[in-house]
C-alpha atoms as a PDB file:
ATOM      1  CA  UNK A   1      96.726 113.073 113.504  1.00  0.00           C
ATOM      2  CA  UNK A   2      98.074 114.246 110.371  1.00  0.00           C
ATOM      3  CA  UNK A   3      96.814 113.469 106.726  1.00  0.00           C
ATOM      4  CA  UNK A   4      98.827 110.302 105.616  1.00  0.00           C
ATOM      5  CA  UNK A   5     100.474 112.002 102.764  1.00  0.00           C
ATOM      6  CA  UNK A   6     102.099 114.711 104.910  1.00  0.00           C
ATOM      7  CA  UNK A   7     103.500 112.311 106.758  1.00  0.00           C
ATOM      8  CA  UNK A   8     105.142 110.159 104.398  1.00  0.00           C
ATOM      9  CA  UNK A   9     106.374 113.351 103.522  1.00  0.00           C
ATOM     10  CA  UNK A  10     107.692 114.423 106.986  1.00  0.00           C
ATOM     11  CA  UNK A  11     108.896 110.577 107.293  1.00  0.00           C
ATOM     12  CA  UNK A  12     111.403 110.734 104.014  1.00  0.00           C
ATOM     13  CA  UNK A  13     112.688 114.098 104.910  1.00  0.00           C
ATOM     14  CA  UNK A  14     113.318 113.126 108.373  1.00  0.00           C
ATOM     15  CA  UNK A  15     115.245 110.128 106.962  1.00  0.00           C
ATOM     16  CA  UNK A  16     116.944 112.801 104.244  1.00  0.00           C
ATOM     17  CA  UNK A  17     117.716 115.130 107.838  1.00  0.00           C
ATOM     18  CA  UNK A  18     119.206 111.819 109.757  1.00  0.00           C
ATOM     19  CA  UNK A  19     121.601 110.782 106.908  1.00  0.00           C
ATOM     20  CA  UNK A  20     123.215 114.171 107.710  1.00  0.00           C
ATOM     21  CA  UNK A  21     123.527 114.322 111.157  1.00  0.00           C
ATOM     22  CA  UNK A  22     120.251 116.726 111.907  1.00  0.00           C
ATOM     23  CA  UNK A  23     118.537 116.403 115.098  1.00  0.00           C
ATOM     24  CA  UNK A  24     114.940 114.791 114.470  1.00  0.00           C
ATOM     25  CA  UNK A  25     111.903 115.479 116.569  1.00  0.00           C
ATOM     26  CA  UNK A  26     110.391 113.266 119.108  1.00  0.00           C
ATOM     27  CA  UNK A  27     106.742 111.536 118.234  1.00  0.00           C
ATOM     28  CA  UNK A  28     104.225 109.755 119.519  1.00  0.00           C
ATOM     29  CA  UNK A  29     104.108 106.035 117.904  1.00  0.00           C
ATOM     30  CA  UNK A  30     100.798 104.327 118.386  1.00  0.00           C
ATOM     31  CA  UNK A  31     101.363 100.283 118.522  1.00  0.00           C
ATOM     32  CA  UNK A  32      99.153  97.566 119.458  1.00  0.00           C
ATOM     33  CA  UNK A  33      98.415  96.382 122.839  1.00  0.00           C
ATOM     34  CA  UNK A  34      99.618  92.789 123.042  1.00  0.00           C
ATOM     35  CA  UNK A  35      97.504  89.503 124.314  1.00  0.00           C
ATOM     36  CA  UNK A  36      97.903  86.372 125.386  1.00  0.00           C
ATOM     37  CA  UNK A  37      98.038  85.455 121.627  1.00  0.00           C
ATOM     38  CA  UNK A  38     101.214  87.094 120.924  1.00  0.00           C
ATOM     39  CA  UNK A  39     103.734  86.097 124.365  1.00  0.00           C
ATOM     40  CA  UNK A  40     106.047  87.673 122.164  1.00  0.00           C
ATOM     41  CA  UNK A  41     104.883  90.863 121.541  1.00  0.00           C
ATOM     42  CA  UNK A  42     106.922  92.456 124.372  1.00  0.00           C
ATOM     43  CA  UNK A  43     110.562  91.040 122.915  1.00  0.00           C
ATOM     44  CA  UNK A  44     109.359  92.908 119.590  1.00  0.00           C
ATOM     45  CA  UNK A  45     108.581  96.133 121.204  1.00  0.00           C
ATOM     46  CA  UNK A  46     111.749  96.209 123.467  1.00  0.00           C
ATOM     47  CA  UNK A  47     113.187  95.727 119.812  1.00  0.00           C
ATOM     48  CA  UNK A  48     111.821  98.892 118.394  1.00  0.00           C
ATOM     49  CA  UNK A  49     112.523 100.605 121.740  1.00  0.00           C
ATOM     50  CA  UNK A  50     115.992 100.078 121.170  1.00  0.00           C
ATOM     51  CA  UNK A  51     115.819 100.908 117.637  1.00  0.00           C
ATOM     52  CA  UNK A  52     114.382 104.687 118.303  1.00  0.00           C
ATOM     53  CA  UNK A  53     116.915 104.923 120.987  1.00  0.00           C
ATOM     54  CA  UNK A  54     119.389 105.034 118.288  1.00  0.00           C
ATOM     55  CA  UNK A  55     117.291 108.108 116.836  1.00  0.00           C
ATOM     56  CA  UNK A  56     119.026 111.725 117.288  1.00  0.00           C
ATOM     57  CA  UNK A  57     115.705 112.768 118.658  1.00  0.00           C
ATOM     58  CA  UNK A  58     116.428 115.407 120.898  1.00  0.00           C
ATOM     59  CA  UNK A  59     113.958 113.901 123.497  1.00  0.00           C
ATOM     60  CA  UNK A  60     112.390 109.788 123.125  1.00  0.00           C
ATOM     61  CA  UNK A  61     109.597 108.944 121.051  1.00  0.00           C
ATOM     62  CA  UNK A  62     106.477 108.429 123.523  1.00  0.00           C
ATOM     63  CA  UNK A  63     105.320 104.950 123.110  1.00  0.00           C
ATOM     64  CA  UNK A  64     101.358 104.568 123.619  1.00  0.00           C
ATOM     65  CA  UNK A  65      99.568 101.479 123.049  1.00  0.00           C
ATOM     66  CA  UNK A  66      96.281 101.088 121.877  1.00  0.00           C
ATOM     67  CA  UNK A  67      94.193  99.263 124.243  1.00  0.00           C
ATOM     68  CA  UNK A  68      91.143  98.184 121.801  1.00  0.00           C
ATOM     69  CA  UNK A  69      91.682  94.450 120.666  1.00  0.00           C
ATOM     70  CA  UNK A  70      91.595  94.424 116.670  1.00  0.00           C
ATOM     71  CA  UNK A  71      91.943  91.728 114.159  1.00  0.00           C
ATOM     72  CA  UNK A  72      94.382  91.826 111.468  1.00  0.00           C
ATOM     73  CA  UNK A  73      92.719  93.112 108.715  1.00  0.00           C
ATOM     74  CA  UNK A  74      91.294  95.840 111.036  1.00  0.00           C
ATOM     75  CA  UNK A  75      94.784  96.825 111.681  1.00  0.00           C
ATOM     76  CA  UNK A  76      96.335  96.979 108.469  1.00  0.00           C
ATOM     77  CA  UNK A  77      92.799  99.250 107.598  1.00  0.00           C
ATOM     78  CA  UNK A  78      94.099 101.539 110.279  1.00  0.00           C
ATOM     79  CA  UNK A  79      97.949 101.628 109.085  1.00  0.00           C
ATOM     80  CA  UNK A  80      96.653 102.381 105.661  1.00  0.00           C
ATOM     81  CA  UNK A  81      94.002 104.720 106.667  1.00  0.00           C
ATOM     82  CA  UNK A  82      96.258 106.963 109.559  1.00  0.00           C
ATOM     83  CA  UNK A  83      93.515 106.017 112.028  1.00  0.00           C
ATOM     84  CA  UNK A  84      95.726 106.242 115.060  1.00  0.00           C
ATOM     85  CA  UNK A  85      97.883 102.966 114.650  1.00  0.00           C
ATOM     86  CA  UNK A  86     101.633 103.506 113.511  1.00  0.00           C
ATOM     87  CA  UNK A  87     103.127 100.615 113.800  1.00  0.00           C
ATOM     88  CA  UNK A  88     102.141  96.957 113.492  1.00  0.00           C
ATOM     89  CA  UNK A  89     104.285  93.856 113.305  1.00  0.00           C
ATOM     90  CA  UNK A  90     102.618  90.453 111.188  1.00  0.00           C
ATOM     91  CA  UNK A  91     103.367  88.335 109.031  1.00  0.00           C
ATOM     92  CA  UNK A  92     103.394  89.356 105.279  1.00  0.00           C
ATOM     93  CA  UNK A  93     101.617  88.969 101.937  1.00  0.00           C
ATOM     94  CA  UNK A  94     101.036  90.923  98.401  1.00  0.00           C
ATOM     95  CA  UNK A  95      98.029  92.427  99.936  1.00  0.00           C
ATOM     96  CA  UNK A  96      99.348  93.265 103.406  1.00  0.00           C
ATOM     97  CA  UNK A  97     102.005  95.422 101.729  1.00  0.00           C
ATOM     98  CA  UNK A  98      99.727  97.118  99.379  1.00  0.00           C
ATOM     99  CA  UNK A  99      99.632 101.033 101.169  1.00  0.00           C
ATOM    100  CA  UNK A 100     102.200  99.931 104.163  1.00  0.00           C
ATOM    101  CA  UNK A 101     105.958 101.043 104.575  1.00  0.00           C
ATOM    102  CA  UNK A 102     107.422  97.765 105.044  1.00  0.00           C
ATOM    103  CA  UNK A 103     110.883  96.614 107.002  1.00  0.00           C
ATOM    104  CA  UNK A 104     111.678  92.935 106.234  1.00  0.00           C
ATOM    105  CA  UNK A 105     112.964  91.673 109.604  1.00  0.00           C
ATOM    106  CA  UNK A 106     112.660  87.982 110.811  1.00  0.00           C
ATOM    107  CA  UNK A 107     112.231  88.924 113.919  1.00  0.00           C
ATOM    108  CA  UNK A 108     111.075  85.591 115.723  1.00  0.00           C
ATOM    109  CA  UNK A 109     113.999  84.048 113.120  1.00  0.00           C
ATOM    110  CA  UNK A 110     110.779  82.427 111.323  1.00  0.00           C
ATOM    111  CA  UNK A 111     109.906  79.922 114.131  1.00  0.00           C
ATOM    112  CA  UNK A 112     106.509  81.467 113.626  1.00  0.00           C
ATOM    113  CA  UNK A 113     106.666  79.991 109.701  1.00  0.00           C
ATOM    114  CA  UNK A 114     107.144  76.832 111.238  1.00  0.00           C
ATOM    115  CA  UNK A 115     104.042  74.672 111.774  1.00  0.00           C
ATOM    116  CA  UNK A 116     102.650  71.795 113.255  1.00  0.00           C
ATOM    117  CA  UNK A 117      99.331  70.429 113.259  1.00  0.00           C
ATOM    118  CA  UNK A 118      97.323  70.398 116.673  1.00  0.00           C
ATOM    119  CA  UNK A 119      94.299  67.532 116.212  1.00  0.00           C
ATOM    120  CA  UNK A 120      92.299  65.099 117.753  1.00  0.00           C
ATOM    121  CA  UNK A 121      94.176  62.299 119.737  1.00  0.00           C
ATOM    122  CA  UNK A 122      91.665  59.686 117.889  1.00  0.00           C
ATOM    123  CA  UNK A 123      92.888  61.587 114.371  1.00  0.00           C
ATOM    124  CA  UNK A 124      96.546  60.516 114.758  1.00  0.00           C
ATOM    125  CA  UNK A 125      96.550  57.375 113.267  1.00  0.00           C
ATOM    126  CA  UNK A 126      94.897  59.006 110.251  1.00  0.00           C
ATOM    127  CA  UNK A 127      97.550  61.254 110.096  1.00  0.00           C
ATOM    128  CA  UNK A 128     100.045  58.711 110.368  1.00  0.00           C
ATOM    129  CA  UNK A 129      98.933  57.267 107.283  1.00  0.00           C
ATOM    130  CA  UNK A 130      99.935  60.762 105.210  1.00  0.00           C
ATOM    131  CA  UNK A 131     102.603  59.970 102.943  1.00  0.00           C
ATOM    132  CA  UNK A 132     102.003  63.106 100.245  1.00  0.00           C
ATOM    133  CA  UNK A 133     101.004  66.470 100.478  1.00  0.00           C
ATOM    134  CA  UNK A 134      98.301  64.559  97.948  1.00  0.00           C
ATOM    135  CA  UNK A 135      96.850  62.254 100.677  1.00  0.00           C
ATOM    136  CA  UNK A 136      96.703  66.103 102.881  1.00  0.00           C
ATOM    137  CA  UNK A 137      94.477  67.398 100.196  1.00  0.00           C
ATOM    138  CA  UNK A 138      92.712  64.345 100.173  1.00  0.00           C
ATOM    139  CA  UNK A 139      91.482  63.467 103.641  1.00  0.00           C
ATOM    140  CA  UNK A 140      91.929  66.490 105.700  1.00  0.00           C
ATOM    141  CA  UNK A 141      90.885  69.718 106.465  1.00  0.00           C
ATOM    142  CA  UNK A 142      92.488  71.957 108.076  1.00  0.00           C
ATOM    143  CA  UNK A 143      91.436  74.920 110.495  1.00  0.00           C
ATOM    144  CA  UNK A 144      92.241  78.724 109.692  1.00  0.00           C
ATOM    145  CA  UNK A 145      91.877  82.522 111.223  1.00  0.00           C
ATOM    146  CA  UNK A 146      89.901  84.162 108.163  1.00  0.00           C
ATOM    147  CA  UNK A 147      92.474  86.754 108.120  1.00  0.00           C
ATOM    148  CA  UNK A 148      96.008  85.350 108.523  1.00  0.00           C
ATOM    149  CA  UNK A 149      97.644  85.571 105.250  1.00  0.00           C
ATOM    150  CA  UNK A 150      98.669  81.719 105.588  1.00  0.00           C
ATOM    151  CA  UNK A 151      95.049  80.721 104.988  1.00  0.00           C
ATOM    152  CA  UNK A 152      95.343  82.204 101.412  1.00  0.00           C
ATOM    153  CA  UNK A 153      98.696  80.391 100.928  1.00  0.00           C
ATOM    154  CA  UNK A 154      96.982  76.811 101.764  1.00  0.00           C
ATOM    155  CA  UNK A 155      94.457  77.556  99.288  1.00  0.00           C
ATOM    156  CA  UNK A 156      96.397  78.252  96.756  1.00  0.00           C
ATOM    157  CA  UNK A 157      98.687  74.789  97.518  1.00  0.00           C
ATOM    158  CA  UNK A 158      94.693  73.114  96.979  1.00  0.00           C
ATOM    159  CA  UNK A 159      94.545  71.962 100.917  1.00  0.00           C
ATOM    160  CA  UNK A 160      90.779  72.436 102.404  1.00  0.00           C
ATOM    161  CA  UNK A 161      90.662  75.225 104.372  1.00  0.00           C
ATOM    162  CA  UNK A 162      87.604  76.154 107.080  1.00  0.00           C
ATOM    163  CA  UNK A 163      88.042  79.668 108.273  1.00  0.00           C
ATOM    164  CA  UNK A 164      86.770  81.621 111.663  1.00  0.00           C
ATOM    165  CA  UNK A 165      86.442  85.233 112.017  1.00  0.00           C
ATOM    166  CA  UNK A 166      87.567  84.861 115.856  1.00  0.00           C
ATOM    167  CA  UNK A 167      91.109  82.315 117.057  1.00  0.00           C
ATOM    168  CA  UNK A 168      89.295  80.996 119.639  1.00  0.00           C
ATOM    169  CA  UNK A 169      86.238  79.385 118.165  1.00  0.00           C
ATOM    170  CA  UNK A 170      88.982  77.149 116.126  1.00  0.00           C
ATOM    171  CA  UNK A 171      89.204  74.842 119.050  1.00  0.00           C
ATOM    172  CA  UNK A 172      85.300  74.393 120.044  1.00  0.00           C
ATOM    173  CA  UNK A 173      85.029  74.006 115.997  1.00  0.00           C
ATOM    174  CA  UNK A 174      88.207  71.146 115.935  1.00  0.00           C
ATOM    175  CA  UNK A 175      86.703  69.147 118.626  1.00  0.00           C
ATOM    176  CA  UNK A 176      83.098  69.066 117.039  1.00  0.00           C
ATOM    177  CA  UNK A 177      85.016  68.257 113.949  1.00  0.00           C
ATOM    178  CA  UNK A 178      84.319  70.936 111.300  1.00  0.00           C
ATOM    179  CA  UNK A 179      87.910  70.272 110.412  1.00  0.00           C
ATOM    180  CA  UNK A 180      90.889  68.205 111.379  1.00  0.00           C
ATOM    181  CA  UNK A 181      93.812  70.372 112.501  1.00  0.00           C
ATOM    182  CA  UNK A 182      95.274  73.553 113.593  1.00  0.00           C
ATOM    183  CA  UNK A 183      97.961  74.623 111.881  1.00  0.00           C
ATOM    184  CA  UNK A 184     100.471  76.597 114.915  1.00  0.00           C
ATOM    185  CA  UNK A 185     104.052  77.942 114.974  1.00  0.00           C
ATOM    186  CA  UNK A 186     106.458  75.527 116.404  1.00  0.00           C
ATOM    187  CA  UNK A 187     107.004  78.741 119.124  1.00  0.00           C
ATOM    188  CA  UNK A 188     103.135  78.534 120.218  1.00  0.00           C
ATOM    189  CA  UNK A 189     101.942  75.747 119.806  1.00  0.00           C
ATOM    190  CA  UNK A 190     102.417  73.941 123.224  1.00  0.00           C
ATOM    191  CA  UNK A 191     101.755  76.809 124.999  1.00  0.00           C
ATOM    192  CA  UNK A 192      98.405  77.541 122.962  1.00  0.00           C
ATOM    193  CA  UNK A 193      97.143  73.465 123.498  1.00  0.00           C
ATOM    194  CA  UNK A 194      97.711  74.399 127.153  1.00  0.00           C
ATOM    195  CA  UNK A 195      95.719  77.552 127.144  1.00  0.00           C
ATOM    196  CA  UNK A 196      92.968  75.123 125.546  1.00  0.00           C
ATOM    197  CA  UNK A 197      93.091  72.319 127.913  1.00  0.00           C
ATOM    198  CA  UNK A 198      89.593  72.531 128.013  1.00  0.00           C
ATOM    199  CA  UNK A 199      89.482  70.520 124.344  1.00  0.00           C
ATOM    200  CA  UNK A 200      91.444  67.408 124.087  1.00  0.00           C
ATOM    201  CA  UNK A 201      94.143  68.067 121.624  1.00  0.00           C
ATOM    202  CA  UNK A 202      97.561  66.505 121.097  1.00  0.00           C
ATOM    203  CA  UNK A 203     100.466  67.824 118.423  1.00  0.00           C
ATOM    204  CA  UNK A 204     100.782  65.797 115.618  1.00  0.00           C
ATOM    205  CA  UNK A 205     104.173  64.207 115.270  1.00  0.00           C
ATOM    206  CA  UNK A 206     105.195  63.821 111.242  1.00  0.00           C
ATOM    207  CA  UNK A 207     104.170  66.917 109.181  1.00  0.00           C
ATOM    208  CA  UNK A 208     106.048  70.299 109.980  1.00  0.00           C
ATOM    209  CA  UNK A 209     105.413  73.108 106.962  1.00  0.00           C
ATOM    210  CA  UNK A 210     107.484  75.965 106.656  1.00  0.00           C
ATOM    211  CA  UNK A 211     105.836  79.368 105.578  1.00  0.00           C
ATOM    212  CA  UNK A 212     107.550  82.450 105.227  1.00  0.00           C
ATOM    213  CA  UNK A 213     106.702  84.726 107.776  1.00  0.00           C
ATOM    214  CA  UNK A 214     107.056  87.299 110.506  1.00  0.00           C
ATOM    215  CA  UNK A 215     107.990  90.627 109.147  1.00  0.00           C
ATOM    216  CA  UNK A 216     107.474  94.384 110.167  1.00  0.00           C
ATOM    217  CA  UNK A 217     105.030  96.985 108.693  1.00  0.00           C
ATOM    218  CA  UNK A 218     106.278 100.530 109.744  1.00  0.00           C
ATOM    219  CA  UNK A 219     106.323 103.993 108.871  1.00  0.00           C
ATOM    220  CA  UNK A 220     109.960 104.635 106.543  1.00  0.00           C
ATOM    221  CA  UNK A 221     110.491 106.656 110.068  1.00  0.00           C
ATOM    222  CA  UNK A 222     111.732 104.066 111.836  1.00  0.00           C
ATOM    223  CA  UNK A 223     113.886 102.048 109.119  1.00  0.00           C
ATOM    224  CA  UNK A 224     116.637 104.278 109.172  1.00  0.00           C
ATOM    225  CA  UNK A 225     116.732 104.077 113.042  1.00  0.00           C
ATOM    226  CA  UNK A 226     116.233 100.753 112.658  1.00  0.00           C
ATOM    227  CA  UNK A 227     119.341  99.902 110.510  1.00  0.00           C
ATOM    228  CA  UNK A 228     121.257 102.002 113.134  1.00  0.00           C
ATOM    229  CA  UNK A 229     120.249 100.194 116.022  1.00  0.00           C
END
């Protein structure tokens, strides 16, 4: 592929060329393949689909998606790098958006931002007890991917954090009660619990956080087709 500077280069001319009407050339966008983490991931890409249709390419970009599973940092590594991936969608943070063309757009409406707290059924009453975020930082810890940008945000508001380097070791870890909850997007969470039935895990019913959330990291290519989509 080609150096990253050349094309951020080709990228704002081709935005410069669209403003006036010039035909752009057709690419080939590298995205991630999606799992049965992200049920949504289709929805997003039929989004960006119809955002490139918009383009006055004179043939369609050529979709191809990588077929390697990668964790988030590895991904942003590649977008910053130009080591094959072009496009990723996440949520975002200071760091995530350090060497990344970013377009803010909420595009699960920030359901994802939403959480609640999958734990232990025996836990509840424990949690029913919570009156402050206080008594949170108190008596509970909670359960985090190492790399999702929301772990550094807890932190930072003083809650106890354990981390994993892979999602689905949370849930072995929860039951044998390294920590006391998963925090999950009200969009996920009952279908994740049910992907898990293997551990004994309710949703807990009084805390619900709000995070800000979901946005896309793109080339500048694809804002301007984007906007005209």
């Amino acid at each position: 592929m080609r150096n990253y500077l050349h094309k951020l280069s080709l990228l704002i001319l081709c935005s410069t060329l669209l403003g006036v009407h010039v035909r752009a050339q057709a690419e080939d966008i590298y995205i991630p393949r999606s799992n049965d983490r992200e049920p949504w991931a289709p929805y997003i890409v039929e989004l960006l689909q119809a955002a490139l249709a918009k383009s006055p390419a004179t043939t369609p970009d050529r979709l191809h998606w990588l077929e390697t599973h990668m964790t988030q940092d590895r991904a942003f590594t590649q977008l910053r790098n130009n080591q094959k991936l072009d496009v990723y969608w996440s949520m975002t943070s200071q760091t995530r958006e350090q060497g990344v063309i970013v377009i803010r757009i909420p595009l699960l409406k920030g359901l994802l931002g939403q959480r609640l707290l999958a734990i232990r059924p025996e836990t509840a009453s424990r949690f029913a007890q919570v009156r402050t975020l206080d008594d949170l930082r108190r008596d509970f810890r909670l359960g985090q991917g190492h790399d999702w940008p929301d772990t550094t945000i807890q932190q930072a508001a003083g809650l106890k954090t354990v981390t994993s380097s892979s999602y689905d070791t949370l849930y072995p870890m929860l039951q044998a009660r390294r920590f006391d909850a998963i925090p999950l997007g009200i969009n996920e969470i009952d279908d994740e619990l049910r992907k898990h039935s293997d551990v004994d895990l309710i949703v807990e019913k009084i805390w619900h956080w709000y995070i800000r959330h979901l946005c896309f990291s793109l080339l500048r290519r694809i804002r301007r087709r984007w906007q005209h989509a």
